[in-house]
Protein backbone atom coordinates (compact mmCIF):
# COMPACT_ATOMS: atom_id res chain seq x y z
CA UNK A 1 0.00 0.00 0.00
CA UNK A 2 1.35 3.45 -0.92
CA UNK A 3 1.80 6.01 1.75
CA UNK A 4 -0.28 9.14 1.58
CA UNK A 5 1.65 12.07 0.19
CA UNK A 6 1.59 13.82 3.55
CA UNK A 7 3.09 10.77 5.23
CA UNK A 8 6.01 10.43 2.83
CA UNK A 9 9.34 11.66 4.18
CA UNK A 10 10.54 14.80 2.45
CA UNK A 11 14.02 16.20 2.17
CA UNK A 12 14.31 19.47 4.07
CA UNK A 13 15.05 22.40 1.80
CA UNK A 14 18.52 23.76 2.39
CA UNK A 15 20.25 27.01 1.52
CA UNK A 16 22.72 26.83 -1.37
CA UNK A 17 26.29 25.88 -0.54
CA UNK A 18 28.76 28.48 -1.75
CA UNK A 19 26.33 31.41 -1.44
CA UNK A 20 27.25 34.66 0.30
CA UNK A 21 25.32 33.65 3.44
CA UNK A 22 26.96 30.22 3.45
CA UNK A 23 30.45 31.75 3.30
CA UNK A 24 29.53 34.37 5.89
CA UNK A 25 28.60 31.59 8.32
CA UNK A 26 31.92 29.86 7.69
CA UNK A 27 33.66 33.19 8.26
CA UNK A 28 31.79 33.57 11.53
CA UNK A 29 32.71 30.06 12.64
CA UNK A 30 36.37 30.66 11.74
CA UNK A 31 36.45 33.86 13.77
CA UNK A 32 34.89 32.25 16.83
CA UNK A 33 37.21 29.24 16.69
CA UNK A 34 40.29 31.41 16.27
CA UNK A 35 39.48 34.09 18.81
CA UNK A 36 37.35 32.28 21.41
CA UNK A 37 37.84 28.53 20.94
CA UNK A 38 35.53 25.68 20.02
CA UNK A 39 33.72 25.75 23.37
CA UNK A 40 32.17 29.06 22.28
CA UNK A 41 31.13 27.87 18.82
CA UNK A 42 27.32 27.67 18.77
CA UNK A 43 24.67 28.44 16.17
CA UNK A 44 23.63 31.45 18.25
CA UNK A 45 27.19 32.75 18.36
CA UNK A 46 27.60 32.35 14.59
CA UNK A 47 24.28 34.08 13.94
CA UNK A 48 25.12 36.98 16.25
CA UNK A 49 28.58 37.31 14.69
CA UNK A 50 27.21 37.81 11.17
CA UNK A 51 23.95 39.55 12.11
CA UNK A 52 21.31 36.98 11.15
CA UNK A 53 18.66 35.02 13.04
CA UNK A 54 19.80 31.77 14.64
CA UNK A 55 17.35 29.61 12.64
CA UNK A 56 18.99 30.76 9.40
CA UNK A 57 22.13 28.82 10.37
CA UNK A 58 20.09 25.61 10.19
CA UNK A 59 18.70 26.59 6.81
CA UNK A 60 22.25 26.31 5.44
CA UNK A 61 23.60 23.56 7.68
CA UNK A 62 21.67 20.61 9.08
CA UNK A 63 23.81 20.47 12.21
CA UNK A 64 26.64 22.38 13.83
CA UNK A 65 28.89 19.40 13.08
CA UNK A 66 28.20 19.96 9.37
CA UNK A 67 29.06 23.65 9.72
CA UNK A 68 32.33 22.74 11.45
CA UNK A 69 33.26 20.21 8.75
CA UNK A 70 32.56 22.68 5.94
CA UNK A 71 34.55 25.37 7.72
CA UNK A 72 37.53 23.03 7.92
CA UNK A 73 37.16 21.87 4.31
CA UNK A 74 37.32 25.47 3.11
CA UNK A 75 40.38 26.17 5.26
CA UNK A 76 42.10 22.98 4.05
CA UNK A 77 41.42 23.87 0.41
CA UNK A 78 42.89 27.33 0.96
CA UNK A 79 46.01 25.95 2.64
CA UNK A 80 46.58 23.31 -0.04
CA UNK A 81 46.51 26.03 -2.72
CA UNK A 82 49.18 27.97 -0.80
CA UNK A 83 51.24 24.82 -0.45
CA UNK A 84 51.02 23.93 -4.15
CA UNK A 85 52.25 27.41 -5.05
CA UNK A 86 55.16 27.03 -2.60
CA UNK A 87 56.06 23.63 -4.03
CA UNK A 88 56.42 25.15 -7.50
CA UNK A 89 58.69 27.99 -6.40
CA UNK A 90 62.44 28.30 -6.96
CA UNK A 91 63.10 27.51 -3.29
CA UNK A 92 60.27 25.17 -2.29
CA UNK A 93 61.86 23.95 0.95
CA UNK A 94 62.18 27.49 2.28
CA UNK A 95 58.70 28.46 1.13
CA UNK A 96 57.12 25.36 2.67
CA UNK A 97 58.90 26.10 5.96
CA UNK A 98 57.69 29.71 5.77
CA UNK A 99 54.09 28.54 5.36
CA UNK A 100 54.44 26.10 8.26
CA UNK A 101 55.87 28.70 10.63
CA UNK A 102 53.94 31.80 9.57
CA UNK A 103 50.45 30.49 8.89
CA UNK A 104 47.84 33.03 9.93
CA UNK A 105 45.62 30.10 10.89
CA UNK A 106 47.89 28.27 13.34
CA UNK A 107 45.45 28.81 16.22
CA UNK A 108 42.52 27.79 14.03
CA UNK A 109 44.24 24.56 13.00
CA UNK A 110 44.89 23.77 16.67
CA UNK A 111 41.17 24.15 17.41
CA UNK A 112 40.25 21.84 14.53
CA UNK A 113 42.73 19.23 15.73
CA UNK A 114 41.04 19.27 19.14
CA UNK A 115 37.57 19.02 17.59
CA UNK A 116 38.65 16.11 15.39
CA UNK A 117 39.08 14.01 18.53
CA UNK A 118 35.34 14.30 19.15
CA UNK A 119 33.82 14.51 15.67
CA UNK A 120 34.48 11.45 13.46
CA UNK A 121 33.32 13.17 10.22
CA UNK A 122 35.77 16.00 10.86
CA UNK A 123 38.54 13.54 11.72
CA UNK A 124 38.23 12.00 8.25
CA UNK A 125 38.80 15.38 6.59
CA UNK A 126 41.63 16.37 8.93
CA UNK A 127 43.47 13.12 8.20
CA UNK A 128 42.93 13.56 4.44
CA UNK A 129 44.27 17.12 4.60
CA UNK A 130 47.37 16.13 6.58
CA UNK A 131 48.14 13.28 4.18
CA UNK A 132 47.54 15.40 1.05
CA UNK A 133 49.73 18.19 2.41
CA UNK A 134 52.46 15.78 3.45
CA UNK A 135 52.56 14.12 0.01
CA UNK A 136 52.95 17.52 -1.66
CA UNK A 137 55.72 18.45 0.76
CA UNK A 138 57.57 15.16 0.36
CA UNK A 139 57.49 15.38 -3.44
CA UNK A 140 58.80 18.95 -3.42
CA UNK A 141 61.49 18.26 -0.80
CA UNK A 142 62.63 15.08 -2.59
CA UNK A 143 63.04 17.02 -5.84
CA UNK A 144 64.92 19.83 -4.07
CA UNK A 145 67.25 17.39 -2.31
CA UNK A 146 67.98 15.61 -5.59
CA UNK A 147 68.75 18.90 -7.35
CA UNK A 148 71.15 20.01 -4.63
CA UNK A 149 73.24 16.85 -4.69
CA UNK A 150 73.77 17.31 -0.96
CA UNK A 151 73.76 14.15 1.12
CA UNK A 152 72.18 13.75 4.54
CA UNK A 153 71.10 10.92 6.79
CA UNK A 154 67.59 12.41 6.76
CA UNK A 155 65.16 11.16 4.12
CA UNK A 156 62.71 13.61 2.56
CA UNK A 157 59.89 11.96 4.53
CA UNK A 158 61.66 12.41 7.85
CA UNK A 159 62.75 15.96 7.02
CA UNK A 160 59.16 16.96 6.21
CA UNK A 161 57.87 15.39 9.42
CA UNK A 162 60.64 17.05 11.44
CA UNK A 163 59.96 20.48 9.97
CA UNK A 164 56.15 20.37 10.17
CA UNK A 165 56.25 18.90 13.68
CA UNK A 166 58.69 21.58 14.81
CA UNK A 167 56.53 24.30 13.24
CA UNK A 168 53.45 23.03 15.06
CA UNK A 169 55.34 22.95 18.36
CA UNK A 170 56.66 26.49 17.84
CA UNK A 171 53.14 27.75 17.01
CA UNK A 172 51.46 26.09 19.98
CA UNK A 173 54.07 27.18 22.50
CA UNK A 174 54.22 30.64 20.96
CA UNK A 175 50.48 31.06 21.54
CA UNK A 176 51.08 30.31 25.22
CA UNK A 177 53.97 32.76 25.41
CA UNK A 178 56.72 30.12 25.60
CA UNK A 179 59.86 30.93 23.60
CA UNK A 180 62.65 28.98 25.31
CA UNK A 181 64.77 27.25 22.66
CA UNK A 182 62.64 28.49 19.77
CA UNK A 183 65.26 30.72 18.18
CA UNK A 184 67.87 27.99 18.35
CA UNK A 185 65.56 25.44 16.74
CA UNK A 186 64.53 27.82 13.97
CA UNK A 187 68.17 28.67 13.28
CA UNK A 188 69.12 24.98 13.10
CA UNK A 189 66.35 24.22 10.61
CA UNK A 190 67.14 27.34 8.57
CA UNK A 191 70.80 26.27 8.36
CA UNK A 192 69.73 22.78 7.29
CA UNK A 193 67.50 24.13 4.54
CA UNK A 194 70.31 26.40 3.34
CA UNK A 195 72.40 23.30 2.63
CA UNK A 196 69.85 22.19 0.05
CA UNK A 197 68.72 25.61 -1.21
CA UNK A 198 71.55 28.12 -0.83
CA UNK A 199 70.64 31.74 -1.42
Tab-separated table of C-alpha atoms in Angstrom:
chain	number	residue	atom	x	y	z
A	1	UNK	CA	0.000	0.000	0.000
A	2	UNK	CA	1.345	3.447	-0.924
A	3	UNK	CA	1.796	6.005	1.751
A	4	UNK	CA	-0.280	9.137	1.581
A	5	UNK	CA	1.650	12.075	0.189
A	6	UNK	CA	1.593	13.824	3.549
A	7	UNK	CA	3.095	10.767	5.231
A	8	UNK	CA	6.006	10.426	2.828
A	9	UNK	CA	9.340	11.663	4.183
A	10	UNK	CA	10.536	14.797	2.455
A	11	UNK	CA	14.023	16.201	2.173
A	12	UNK	CA	14.306	19.467	4.071
A	13	UNK	CA	15.047	22.402	1.795
A	14	UNK	CA	18.521	23.763	2.390
A	15	UNK	CA	20.245	27.013	1.518
A	16	UNK	CA	22.716	26.827	-1.370
A	17	UNK	CA	26.289	25.880	-0.540
A	18	UNK	CA	28.758	28.485	-1.754
A	19	UNK	CA	26.331	31.405	-1.436
A	20	UNK	CA	27.248	34.657	0.303
A	21	UNK	CA	25.321	33.649	3.442
A	22	UNK	CA	26.965	30.218	3.447
A	23	UNK	CA	30.455	31.748	3.300
A	24	UNK	CA	29.525	34.374	5.890
A	25	UNK	CA	28.601	31.595	8.325
A	26	UNK	CA	31.915	29.856	7.692
A	27	UNK	CA	33.662	33.185	8.260
A	28	UNK	CA	31.790	33.571	11.533
A	29	UNK	CA	32.706	30.061	12.642
A	30	UNK	CA	36.368	30.663	11.742
A	31	UNK	CA	36.448	33.856	13.769
A	32	UNK	CA	34.889	32.254	16.833
A	33	UNK	CA	37.210	29.239	16.694
A	34	UNK	CA	40.289	31.412	16.268
A	35	UNK	CA	39.477	34.092	18.814
A	36	UNK	CA	37.347	32.278	21.409
A	37	UNK	CA	37.838	28.529	20.936
A	38	UNK	CA	35.530	25.676	20.016
A	39	UNK	CA	33.720	25.750	23.374
A	40	UNK	CA	32.169	29.057	22.284
A	41	UNK	CA	31.130	27.869	18.821
A	42	UNK	CA	27.325	27.671	18.768
A	43	UNK	CA	24.673	28.437	16.175
A	44	UNK	CA	23.629	31.446	18.251
A	45	UNK	CA	27.194	32.754	18.364
A	46	UNK	CA	27.597	32.348	14.588
A	47	UNK	CA	24.276	34.080	13.937
A	48	UNK	CA	25.125	36.982	16.245
A	49	UNK	CA	28.579	37.311	14.694
A	50	UNK	CA	27.213	37.808	11.171
A	51	UNK	CA	23.953	39.548	12.109
A	52	UNK	CA	21.306	36.976	11.154
A	53	UNK	CA	18.661	35.016	13.037
A	54	UNK	CA	19.802	31.765	14.635
A	55	UNK	CA	17.354	29.614	12.645
A	56	UNK	CA	18.989	30.756	9.396
A	57	UNK	CA	22.126	28.823	10.369
A	58	UNK	CA	20.094	25.614	10.187
A	59	UNK	CA	18.703	26.587	6.811
A	60	UNK	CA	22.247	26.307	5.435
A	61	UNK	CA	23.601	23.556	7.683
A	62	UNK	CA	21.668	20.611	9.079
A	63	UNK	CA	23.810	20.471	12.205
A	64	UNK	CA	26.640	22.380	13.834
A	65	UNK	CA	28.893	19.403	13.079
A	66	UNK	CA	28.201	19.959	9.372
A	67	UNK	CA	29.058	23.645	9.716
A	68	UNK	CA	32.333	22.741	11.446
A	69	UNK	CA	33.260	20.206	8.752
A	70	UNK	CA	32.559	22.681	5.943
A	71	UNK	CA	34.553	25.375	7.725
A	72	UNK	CA	37.533	23.035	7.920
A	73	UNK	CA	37.164	21.872	4.306
A	74	UNK	CA	37.318	25.470	3.113
A	75	UNK	CA	40.384	26.166	5.257
A	76	UNK	CA	42.101	22.983	4.046
A	77	UNK	CA	41.416	23.872	0.414
A	78	UNK	CA	42.891	27.328	0.964
A	79	UNK	CA	46.011	25.949	2.642
A	80	UNK	CA	46.582	23.315	-0.044
A	81	UNK	CA	46.508	26.032	-2.716
A	82	UNK	CA	49.183	27.970	-0.798
A	83	UNK	CA	51.238	24.815	-0.447
A	84	UNK	CA	51.024	23.931	-4.153
A	85	UNK	CA	52.254	27.410	-5.047
A	86	UNK	CA	55.160	27.035	-2.601
A	87	UNK	CA	56.059	23.632	-4.032
A	88	UNK	CA	56.417	25.153	-7.499
A	89	UNK	CA	58.687	27.995	-6.400
A	90	UNK	CA	62.442	28.295	-6.960
A	91	UNK	CA	63.103	27.509	-3.285
A	92	UNK	CA	60.271	25.166	-2.286
A	93	UNK	CA	61.864	23.948	0.953
A	94	UNK	CA	62.181	27.494	2.277
A	95	UNK	CA	58.704	28.462	1.132
A	96	UNK	CA	57.121	25.365	2.674
A	97	UNK	CA	58.901	26.102	5.959
A	98	UNK	CA	57.691	29.706	5.770
A	99	UNK	CA	54.087	28.537	5.363
A	100	UNK	CA	54.435	26.101	8.260
A	101	UNK	CA	55.874	28.701	10.625
A	102	UNK	CA	53.941	31.803	9.568
A	103	UNK	CA	50.454	30.487	8.892
A	104	UNK	CA	47.838	33.028	9.929
A	105	UNK	CA	45.615	30.099	10.893
A	106	UNK	CA	47.888	28.266	13.342
A	107	UNK	CA	45.452	28.807	16.218
A	108	UNK	CA	42.522	27.791	14.032
A	109	UNK	CA	44.235	24.561	13.002
A	110	UNK	CA	44.890	23.772	16.671
A	111	UNK	CA	41.171	24.148	17.408
A	112	UNK	CA	40.246	21.840	14.532
A	113	UNK	CA	42.726	19.229	15.731
A	114	UNK	CA	41.043	19.271	19.138
A	115	UNK	CA	37.573	19.024	17.590
A	116	UNK	CA	38.652	16.110	15.394
A	117	UNK	CA	39.083	14.012	18.531
A	118	UNK	CA	35.342	14.300	19.153
A	119	UNK	CA	33.818	14.511	15.671
A	120	UNK	CA	34.476	11.448	13.464
A	121	UNK	CA	33.318	13.166	10.223
A	122	UNK	CA	35.767	16.004	10.865
A	123	UNK	CA	38.541	13.544	11.722
A	124	UNK	CA	38.230	12.004	8.250
A	125	UNK	CA	38.803	15.377	6.591
A	126	UNK	CA	41.630	16.368	8.935
A	127	UNK	CA	43.473	13.122	8.198
A	128	UNK	CA	42.926	13.555	4.442
A	129	UNK	CA	44.268	17.117	4.600
A	130	UNK	CA	47.368	16.130	6.579
A	131	UNK	CA	48.135	13.279	4.183
A	132	UNK	CA	47.545	15.398	1.054
A	133	UNK	CA	49.731	18.186	2.413
A	134	UNK	CA	52.461	15.776	3.445
A	135	UNK	CA	52.557	14.124	0.013
A	136	UNK	CA	52.951	17.516	-1.658
A	137	UNK	CA	55.723	18.452	0.759
A	138	UNK	CA	57.569	15.159	0.359
A	139	UNK	CA	57.492	15.383	-3.444
A	140	UNK	CA	58.803	18.954	-3.418
A	141	UNK	CA	61.489	18.255	-0.799
A	142	UNK	CA	62.633	15.079	-2.588
A	143	UNK	CA	63.045	17.023	-5.839
A	144	UNK	CA	64.917	19.829	-4.066
A	145	UNK	CA	67.247	17.390	-2.311
A	146	UNK	CA	67.983	15.613	-5.591
A	147	UNK	CA	68.747	18.904	-7.348
A	148	UNK	CA	71.145	20.008	-4.630
A	149	UNK	CA	73.236	16.850	-4.690
A	150	UNK	CA	73.768	17.312	-0.956
A	151	UNK	CA	73.763	14.150	1.125
A	152	UNK	CA	72.179	13.752	4.545
A	153	UNK	CA	71.104	10.922	6.789
A	154	UNK	CA	67.590	12.412	6.765
A	155	UNK	CA	65.160	11.163	4.118
A	156	UNK	CA	62.708	13.610	2.562
A	157	UNK	CA	59.885	11.960	4.526
A	158	UNK	CA	61.656	12.408	7.854
A	159	UNK	CA	62.748	15.959	7.025
A	160	UNK	CA	59.159	16.964	6.213
A	161	UNK	CA	57.874	15.392	9.422
A	162	UNK	CA	60.638	17.050	11.443
A	163	UNK	CA	59.957	20.479	9.972
A	164	UNK	CA	56.152	20.366	10.173
A	165	UNK	CA	56.253	18.904	13.681
A	166	UNK	CA	58.686	21.583	14.811
A	167	UNK	CA	56.534	24.303	13.237
A	168	UNK	CA	53.453	23.031	15.057
A	169	UNK	CA	55.343	22.951	18.362
A	170	UNK	CA	56.656	26.491	17.836
A	171	UNK	CA	53.144	27.750	17.008
A	172	UNK	CA	51.456	26.086	19.981
A	173	UNK	CA	54.069	27.180	22.496
A	174	UNK	CA	54.217	30.641	20.965
A	175	UNK	CA	50.485	31.059	21.542
A	176	UNK	CA	51.076	30.310	25.216
A	177	UNK	CA	53.971	32.756	25.415
A	178	UNK	CA	56.724	30.117	25.597
A	179	UNK	CA	59.860	30.929	23.600
A	180	UNK	CA	62.651	28.982	25.305
A	181	UNK	CA	64.774	27.253	22.664
A	182	UNK	CA	62.638	28.488	19.775
A	183	UNK	CA	65.259	30.719	18.179
A	184	UNK	CA	67.872	27.994	18.351
A	185	UNK	CA	65.558	25.437	16.741
A	186	UNK	CA	64.528	27.823	13.969
A	187	UNK	CA	68.174	28.669	13.282
A	188	UNK	CA	69.120	24.983	13.097
A	189	UNK	CA	66.354	24.215	10.613
A	190	UNK	CA	67.136	27.344	8.569
A	191	UNK	CA	70.804	26.269	8.364
A	192	UNK	CA	69.734	22.781	7.291
A	193	UNK	CA	67.498	24.135	4.543
A	194	UNK	CA	70.306	26.404	3.338
A	195	UNK	CA	72.402	23.299	2.628
A	196	UNK	CA	69.851	22.194	0.050
A	197	UNK	CA	68.721	25.605	-1.206
A	198	UNK	CA	71.548	28.122	-0.835
A	199	UNK	CA	70.643	31.738	-1.417
